[in-house]
């Protein structure tokens, strides 16, 4: 389900350009998993996030990171897939986790070229429409960029600053 390696970071060059300077050679870890076009994929994304963060010794970050991952994956499944996408097939929705010494990035790739839309809502008890508000509240920063080249779609990412190792 997951893959590691620096080659998967190439589609994220615009992401790195939008962040404070991060030397790609200092990536301490990266992992990726494909997600099916079903809402059960959110549970799989959380499980993947837990195991990856635990492996990296970042288990204490799980609650905030998992909430953001859940929202990004839900948004990709709800808003970025064509309405006629069969829900039993695989689609190009992927979760990427990348770790540097002082930063963690969660990124979700989806096939839509549409920008994510933050919905203004005064109803904070609403069950939907608050995903990007939650991402903005729990992550240190977030953004998105369109993909270029052979892969169409976009990447929506969230950055978490990590506490220095003691």
Coordinates of N, CA and C in Angstrom, one line a residue:
X1 N 0.8 -1.2 0.0 CA 0.0 0.0 0.0 C 0.9 1.3 0.0
X2 N 1.9 1.3 0.7 CA 2.8 2.5 0.8 C 4.0 2.3 0.0
X3 N 4.6 3.5 -0.4 CA 5.9 3.5 -1.0 C 6.8 4.5 -0.4
X4 N 8.0 4.3 -0.5 CA 9.0 5.3 0.1 C 10.0 5.6 -1.1
X5 N 10.6 6.8 -1.0 CA 11.6 7.1 -1.9 C 11.5 8.6 -2.4
X6 N 12.6 9.0 -2.9 CA 12.6 10.4 -3.3 C 12.0 10.7 -4.7
X7 N 11.8 9.7 -5.5 CA 11.2 9.9 -6.8 C 9.8 10.4 -6.7
X8 N 9.1 10.0 -5.7 CA 7.7 10.4 -5.5 C 7.6 11.9 -5.2
X9 N 8.7 12.5 -4.8 CA 8.7 14.0 -4.4 C 8.7 14.9 -5.7
X10 N 9.0 14.4 -6.8 CA 9.1 15.3 -8.0 C 7.8 16.0 -8.3
X11 N 6.6 15.5 -8.2 CA 5.4 16.3 -8.4 C 5.2 17.4 -7.4
X12 N 6.0 17.3 -6.3 CA 5.8 18.3 -5.3 C 6.8 19.5 -5.3
X13 N 7.5 19.6 -6.4 CA 8.4 20.7 -6.5 C 7.7 22.1 -6.3
X14 N 6.5 22.3 -6.9 CA 5.9 23.6 -6.6 C 5.5 23.7 -5.1
X15 N 5.2 22.6 -4.5 CA 4.9 22.7 -3.0 C 6.2 23.1 -2.3
X16 N 7.3 22.6 -2.6 CA 8.6 22.9 -1.9 C 8.9 24.4 -2.2
X17 N 8.6 24.9 -3.4 CA 8.8 26.3 -3.7 C 8.0 27.2 -2.9
X18 N 6.8 26.8 -2.5 CA 5.9 27.6 -1.7 C 6.2 27.6 -0.2
X19 N 7.1 26.7 0.2 CA 7.4 26.6 1.6 C 8.7 27.4 1.9
X20 N 9.0 27.6 3.2 CA 10.3 28.1 3.5 C 11.4 27.2 2.9
X21 N 12.6 27.7 2.7 CA 13.6 26.8 2.0 C 13.7 25.5 2.7
X22 N 13.6 24.4 2.0 CA 13.7 23.1 2.4 C 14.6 22.3 1.4
X23 N 15.7 21.9 1.9 CA 16.6 21.1 1.0 C 16.1 19.8 0.7
X24 N 15.7 19.4 -0.5 CA 15.2 18.1 -0.8 C 16.0 16.9 -0.3
X25 N 17.3 17.2 -0.2 CA 18.2 16.1 0.3 C 18.1 15.8 1.8
X26 N 17.4 16.7 2.5 CA 17.2 16.6 3.9 C 15.9 15.9 4.3
X27 N 15.2 15.4 3.3 CA 13.9 14.6 3.6 C 14.3 13.5 4.4
X28 N 13.7 13.4 5.6 CA 13.9 12.4 6.6 C 13.1 11.1 6.3
X29 N 12.0 11.3 5.6 CA 11.1 10.2 5.3 C 10.0 10.6 4.4
X30 N 9.5 9.7 3.6 CA 8.4 10.0 2.8 C 7.6 8.6 2.6
X31 N 6.3 8.8 2.5 CA 5.5 7.6 2.3 C 4.2 8.0 1.5
X32 N 3.7 7.1 0.8 CA 2.6 7.4 -0.1 C 1.6 6.1 -0.1
X33 N 0.3 6.4 -0.3 CA -0.6 5.3 -0.5 C -1.7 5.7 -1.4
X34 N -2.1 4.8 -2.2 CA -3.3 5.0 -3.1 C -4.5 4.8 -2.4
X35 N -5.5 5.5 -2.7 CA -6.8 5.4 -2.0 C -7.9 5.1 -3.0
X36 N -8.8 4.2 -2.7 CA -9.9 3.9 -3.6 C -11.0 5.0 -3.5
X37 N -11.9 5.0 -4.5 CA -12.9 6.1 -4.6 C -14.1 5.7 -3.7
X38 N -13.8 5.4 -2.5 CA -14.9 5.1 -1.6 C -14.6 5.8 -0.3
X39 N -15.7 6.2 0.4 CA -15.5 7.0 1.7 C -14.8 6.2 2.7
X40 N -14.8 4.8 2.6 CA -14.1 4.0 3.6 C -12.6 4.3 3.5
X41 N -12.2 4.9 2.3 CA -10.7 5.2 2.1 C -10.2 6.2 3.2
X42 N -11.1 7.0 3.8 CA -10.7 7.9 4.9 C -10.2 7.1 6.1
X43 N -10.8 6.0 6.4 CA -10.3 5.2 7.5 C -9.0 4.6 7.2
X44 N -8.8 4.1 5.9 CA -7.5 3.6 5.5 C -6.4 4.7 5.5
X45 N -6.8 5.9 5.2 CA -5.8 7.0 5.2 C -5.4 7.3 6.6
X46 N -6.3 7.3 7.6 CA -6.0 7.5 9.0 C -5.1 6.3 9.5
X47 N -5.4 5.1 9.1 CA -4.6 4.0 9.5 C -3.2 4.1 9.0
X48 N -3.1 4.5 7.7 CA -1.8 4.6 7.1 C -1.0 5.8 7.8
X49 N -1.7 6.8 8.1 CA -1.0 8.0 8.8 C -0.5 7.5 10.2
X50 N -1.4 6.8 10.9 CA -0.9 6.3 12.2 C 0.3 5.5 12.1
X51 N 0.3 4.5 11.2 CA 1.5 3.6 11.2 C 2.7 4.4 10.7
X52 N 2.6 5.3 9.8 CA 3.7 6.1 9.3 C 4.3 7.0 10.4
X53 N 3.4 7.7 11.0 CA 3.9 8.6 12.1 C 4.5 7.8 13.2
X54 N 3.9 6.7 13.6 CA 4.5 5.8 14.6 C 5.9 5.4 14.2
X55 N 6.1 4.9 13.0 CA 7.3 4.5 12.4 C 8.4 5.6 12.5
X56 N 7.9 6.8 12.3 CA 8.8 8.0 12.3 C 9.0 8.6 13.7
X57 N 8.4 8.0 14.7 CA 8.5 8.5 16.1 C 7.7 9.7 16.3
X58 N 6.7 9.9 15.5 CA 5.9 11.1 15.7 C 4.4 10.8 16.1
X59 N 4.2 9.8 16.8 CA 2.9 9.3 17.2 C 2.2 10.4 18.0
X60 N 2.9 11.3 18.7 CA 2.2 12.3 19.5 C 1.5 13.4 18.6
X61 N 1.8 13.4 17.3 CA 1.2 14.3 16.3 C 0.0 13.8 15.7
X62 N -0.3 12.5 16.0 CA -1.4 11.8 15.2 C -2.7 12.5 15.2
X63 N -3.2 12.9 16.3 CA -4.6 13.5 16.4 C -4.8 14.6 15.4
X64 N -3.9 15.6 15.5 CA -4.0 16.8 14.6 C -3.8 16.4 13.1
X65 N -2.8 15.6 12.9 CA -2.5 15.2 11.5 C -3.6 14.4 10.9
X66 N -4.1 13.4 11.7 CA -5.2 12.6 11.2 C -6.4 13.3 10.9
X67 N -6.7 14.4 11.7 CA -7.9 15.2 11.4 C -7.7 15.9 10.1
X68 N -6.6 16.4 9.8 CA -6.3 17.2 8.6 C -6.3 16.2 7.4
X69 N -5.7 15.0 7.6 CA -5.7 14.0 6.5 C -7.1 13.6 6.2
X70 N -7.9 13.4 7.2 CA -9.3 13.0 7.0 C -10.0 14.0 6.2
X71 N -9.8 15.3 6.5 CA -10.5 16.4 5.8 C -10.0 16.5 4.3
X72 N -8.7 16.4 4.1 CA -8.2 16.5 2.8 C -8.7 15.3 1.9
X73 N -8.7 14.1 2.4 CA -9.1 12.9 1.7 C -10.6 13.0 1.4
X74 N -11.4 13.4 2.4 CA -12.8 13.5 2.2 C -13.1 14.6 1.1
X75 N -12.4 15.7 1.2 CA -12.6 16.7 0.1 C -12.3 16.2 -1.3
X76 N -11.2 15.4 -1.4 CA -10.9 14.8 -2.7 C -11.9 13.9 -3.1
X77 N -12.4 13.1 -2.3 CA -13.5 12.1 -2.6 C -14.8 12.8 -3.0
X78 N -15.1 13.8 -2.2 CA -16.4 14.4 -2.4 C -16.5 15.4 -3.5
X79 N -15.4 16.2 -3.7 CA -15.4 17.3 -4.6 C -14.5 17.2 -5.9
X80 N -13.5 16.3 -5.8 CA -12.6 16.2 -6.9 C -12.8 15.1 -7.9
X81 N -13.7 14.2 -7.6 CA -13.9 13.1 -8.5 C -15.1 13.4 -9.3
X82 N -15.0 13.0 -10.6 CA -16.2 13.2 -11.5 C -17.4 12.4 -10.9
X83 N -18.6 13.0 -11.0 CA -19.8 12.4 -10.5 C -20.0 10.9 -10.9
X84 N -19.6 10.6 -12.2 CA -19.8 9.3 -12.7 C -18.7 8.3 -12.4
X85 N -17.7 8.7 -11.5 CA -16.7 7.8 -11.1 C -17.2 6.6 -10.4
X86 N -17.0 5.4 -10.9 CA -17.5 4.2 -10.2 C -16.7 4.1 -8.9
X87 N -17.5 3.9 -7.8 CA -16.9 3.9 -6.5 C -16.2 2.6 -6.1
X88 N -16.2 1.6 -7.0 CA -15.5 0.4 -6.7 C -14.2 0.3 -7.5
X89 N -13.8 1.4 -8.2 CA -12.6 1.4 -9.0 C -11.5 2.2 -8.3
X90 N -10.3 2.0 -8.7 CA -9.2 2.8 -8.2 C -9.2 4.1 -9.0
X91 N -8.9 5.2 -8.4 CA -8.7 6.4 -9.1 C -7.4 7.1 -8.6
X92 N -6.9 8.1 -9.3 CA -5.6 8.6 -8.9 C -5.8 9.6 -7.7
X93 N -6.3 9.1 -6.5 CA -6.2 9.8 -5.3 C -5.2 9.2 -4.5
X94 N -4.2 10.0 -4.1 CA -3.1 9.5 -3.3 C -2.8 10.4 -2.1
X95 N -2.4 9.7 -1.0 CA -2.0 10.4 0.2 C -0.5 10.3 0.3
X96 N 0.2 11.5 0.4 CA 1.6 11.5 0.6 C 1.9 12.2 1.9
X97 N 2.8 11.6 2.7 CA 3.4 12.1 3.9 C 4.9 12.3 3.7
X98 N 5.3 13.5 4.0 CA 6.8 13.8 3.9 C 7.2 14.5 5.2
X99 N 8.4 14.0 5.6 CA 8.9 14.5 6.9 C 10.3 15.1 6.7
X100 N 10.5 16.3 7.2 CA 11.8 16.9 7.3 C 12.1 16.9 8.8
X101 N 13.3 17.4 9.2 CA 13.6 17.5 10.6 C 12.6 18.3 11.4
X102 N 12.2 19.4 10.9 CA 11.3 20.3 11.6 C 9.9 20.5 11.0
X103 N 9.6 19.7 10.0 CA 8.3 19.9 9.3 C 7.8 18.5 8.8
X104 N 6.4 18.5 8.8 CA 5.7 17.3 8.3 C 4.7 17.9 7.3
X105 N 4.6 17.3 6.1 CA 3.7 17.7 5.1 C 2.8 16.5 4.8
X106 N 1.5 16.8 4.8 CA 0.5 15.8 4.3 C 0.0 16.4 3.0
X107 N -0.1 15.6 2.0 CA -0.5 16.1 0.7 C -1.5 15.0 0.0
X108 N -2.5 15.5 -0.5 CA -3.5 14.6 -1.2 C -3.6 15.0 -2.7
X109 N -3.3 14.1 -3.5 CA -3.3 14.3 -5.0 C -4.7 13.8 -5.5
X110 N -5.3 14.6 -6.3 CA -6.6 14.1 -6.9 C -6.7 14.6 -8.4
X111 N -7.6 14.0 -9.1 CA -7.6 14.3 -10.6 C -8.3 15.6 -11.0
X112 N -8.8 16.4 -10.1 CA -9.5 17.6 -10.5 C -8.5 18.8 -10.7
X113 N -8.9 19.6 -11.6 CA -8.1 20.8 -11.8 C -8.7 22.0 -11.1
X114 N -9.8 21.8 -10.4 CA -10.5 22.9 -9.7 C -9.8 23.2 -8.4
X115 N -9.7 24.5 -8.1 CA -9.1 24.9 -6.8 C -10.0 24.5 -5.7
X116 N -9.5 24.2 -4.5 CA -10.3 23.9 -3.4 C -10.9 25.2 -2.9
X117 N -12.2 25.1 -2.4 CA -12.9 26.3 -2.1 C -13.2 26.3 -0.6
X118 N -12.8 27.3 0.1 CA -13.1 27.4 1.5 C -14.5 28.0 1.6
X119 N -15.4 27.3 2.2 CA -16.8 27.8 2.3 C -16.9 28.6 3.6
X120 N -17.4 29.8 3.5 CA -17.7 30.6 4.7 C -19.0 30.1 5.3
X121 N -18.9 29.8 6.6 CA -20.1 29.3 7.2 C -20.2 29.9 8.7
X122 N -21.3 30.4 9.0 CA -21.5 30.8 10.4 C -22.0 29.7 11.3
X123 N -22.3 28.5 10.6 CA -22.8 27.4 11.4 C -21.7 26.4 11.6
X124 N -21.0 26.6 12.8 CA -19.9 25.8 13.1 C -20.3 24.4 13.6
X125 N -21.6 24.1 13.7 CA -22.1 22.8 14.1 C -22.4 22.0 12.9
X126 N -22.3 22.6 11.7 CA -22.7 21.9 10.4 C -21.8 20.7 10.2
X127 N -22.4 19.7 9.6 CA -21.7 18.4 9.4 C -20.8 18.5 8.2
X128 N -21.0 19.4 7.3 CA -20.1 19.5 6.1 C -19.9 21.0 5.8
X129 N -18.9 21.2 4.9 CA -18.6 22.6 4.5 C -17.5 23.3 5.4
X130 N -16.9 22.5 6.3 CA -16.0 23.2 7.2 C -14.6 22.5 7.1
X131 N -14.4 21.7 6.1 CA -13.1 20.9 6.0 C -11.9 21.8 5.9
X132 N -11.9 22.8 5.0 CA -10.7 23.6 4.9 C -10.5 24.5 6.1
X133 N -11.6 24.9 6.7 CA -11.5 25.7 8.0 C -10.8 24.9 9.0
X134 N -11.1 23.6 9.1 CA -10.4 22.7 10.1 C -9.0 22.5 9.7
X135 N -8.7 22.4 8.4 CA -7.3 22.2 8.0 C -6.5 23.5 8.4
X136 N -7.1 24.6 8.1 CA -6.4 25.9 8.4 C -6.2 26.0 9.9
X137 N -7.2 25.5 10.7 CA -7.1 25.7 12.2 C -6.1 24.8 12.8
X138 N -5.9 23.6 12.2 CA -5.0 22.6 12.9 C -3.6 22.6 12.3
X139 N -3.4 22.9 11.0 CA -2.1 22.9 10.3 C -1.5 24.3 10.5
X140 N -0.2 24.3 10.4 CA 0.5 25.6 10.4 C 0.3 26.4 9.2
X141 N 0.2 25.7 8.0 CA -0.2 26.4 6.8 C -0.7 25.3 5.8
X142 N -1.4 25.8 4.8 CA -1.9 24.8 3.8 C -1.9 25.6 2.5
X143 N -2.0 24.8 1.4 CA -2.1 25.4 0.1 C -2.4 24.3 -1.0
X144 N -2.3 24.7 -2.2 CA -2.5 23.7 -3.3 C -1.8 24.2 -4.5
X145 N -1.6 23.3 -5.4 CA -1.0 23.7 -6.7 C -1.5 22.7 -7.8
X146 N -1.7 23.1 -9.0 CA -2.0 22.2 -10.1 C -0.8 21.3 -10.4
X147 N -1.0 20.1 -10.9 CA 0.0 19.3 -11.3 C 0.3 19.6 -12.8
X148 N 1.5 19.3 -13.2 CA 1.9 19.6 -14.6 C 2.5 18.3 -15.2
X149 N 2.6 18.3 -16.5 CA 3.1 17.1 -17.2 C 2.1 16.1 -17.4
X150 N 2.5 14.8 -17.4 CA 1.6 13.7 -17.7 C 0.4 13.5 -16.7
X151 N 0.6 13.9 -15.5 CA -0.4 13.7 -14.5 C -1.2 15.0 -14.4
X152 N -2.5 14.8 -14.6 CA -3.4 16.0 -14.4 C -4.0 16.0 -13.0
X153 N -4.5 17.1 -12.6 CA -5.1 17.3 -11.3 C -4.4 18.3 -10.5
X154 N -4.5 18.1 -9.2 CA -3.9 19.0 -8.2 C -3.4 18.3 -7.0
X155 N -2.6 19.0 -6.2 CA -2.2 18.5 -4.9 C -2.7 19.6 -3.8
X156 N -3.3 19.1 -2.8 CA -3.7 20.0 -1.7 C -2.8 19.5 -0.5
X157 N -2.1 20.4 0.1 CA -1.2 20.1 1.2 C -1.4 20.9 2.4
X158 N -0.9 20.3 3.5 CA -0.9 21.0 4.8 C 0.4 20.7 5.5
X159 N 1.0 21.8 6.1 CA 2.3 21.7 6.7 C 2.1 21.8 8.3
X160 N 2.8 21.0 9.0 CA 2.9 21.0 10.4 C 4.4 21.2 10.8
X161 N 4.6 22.2 11.7 CA 5.9 22.4 12.3 C 6.1 21.4 13.4
X162 N 7.2 20.7 13.4 CA 7.5 19.7 14.4 C 8.4 20.3 15.5
X163 N 8.1 19.9 16.7 CA 9.0 20.4 17.9 C 10.4 19.8 17.7
X164 N 11.4 20.6 18.1 CA 12.8 20.1 18.0 C 13.0 18.9 18.8
X165 N 13.8 18.0 18.3 CA 14.1 16.8 19.1 C 14.9 17.2 20.3
X166 N 14.6 16.5 21.4 CA 15.3 16.9 22.7 C 16.5 16.0 22.9

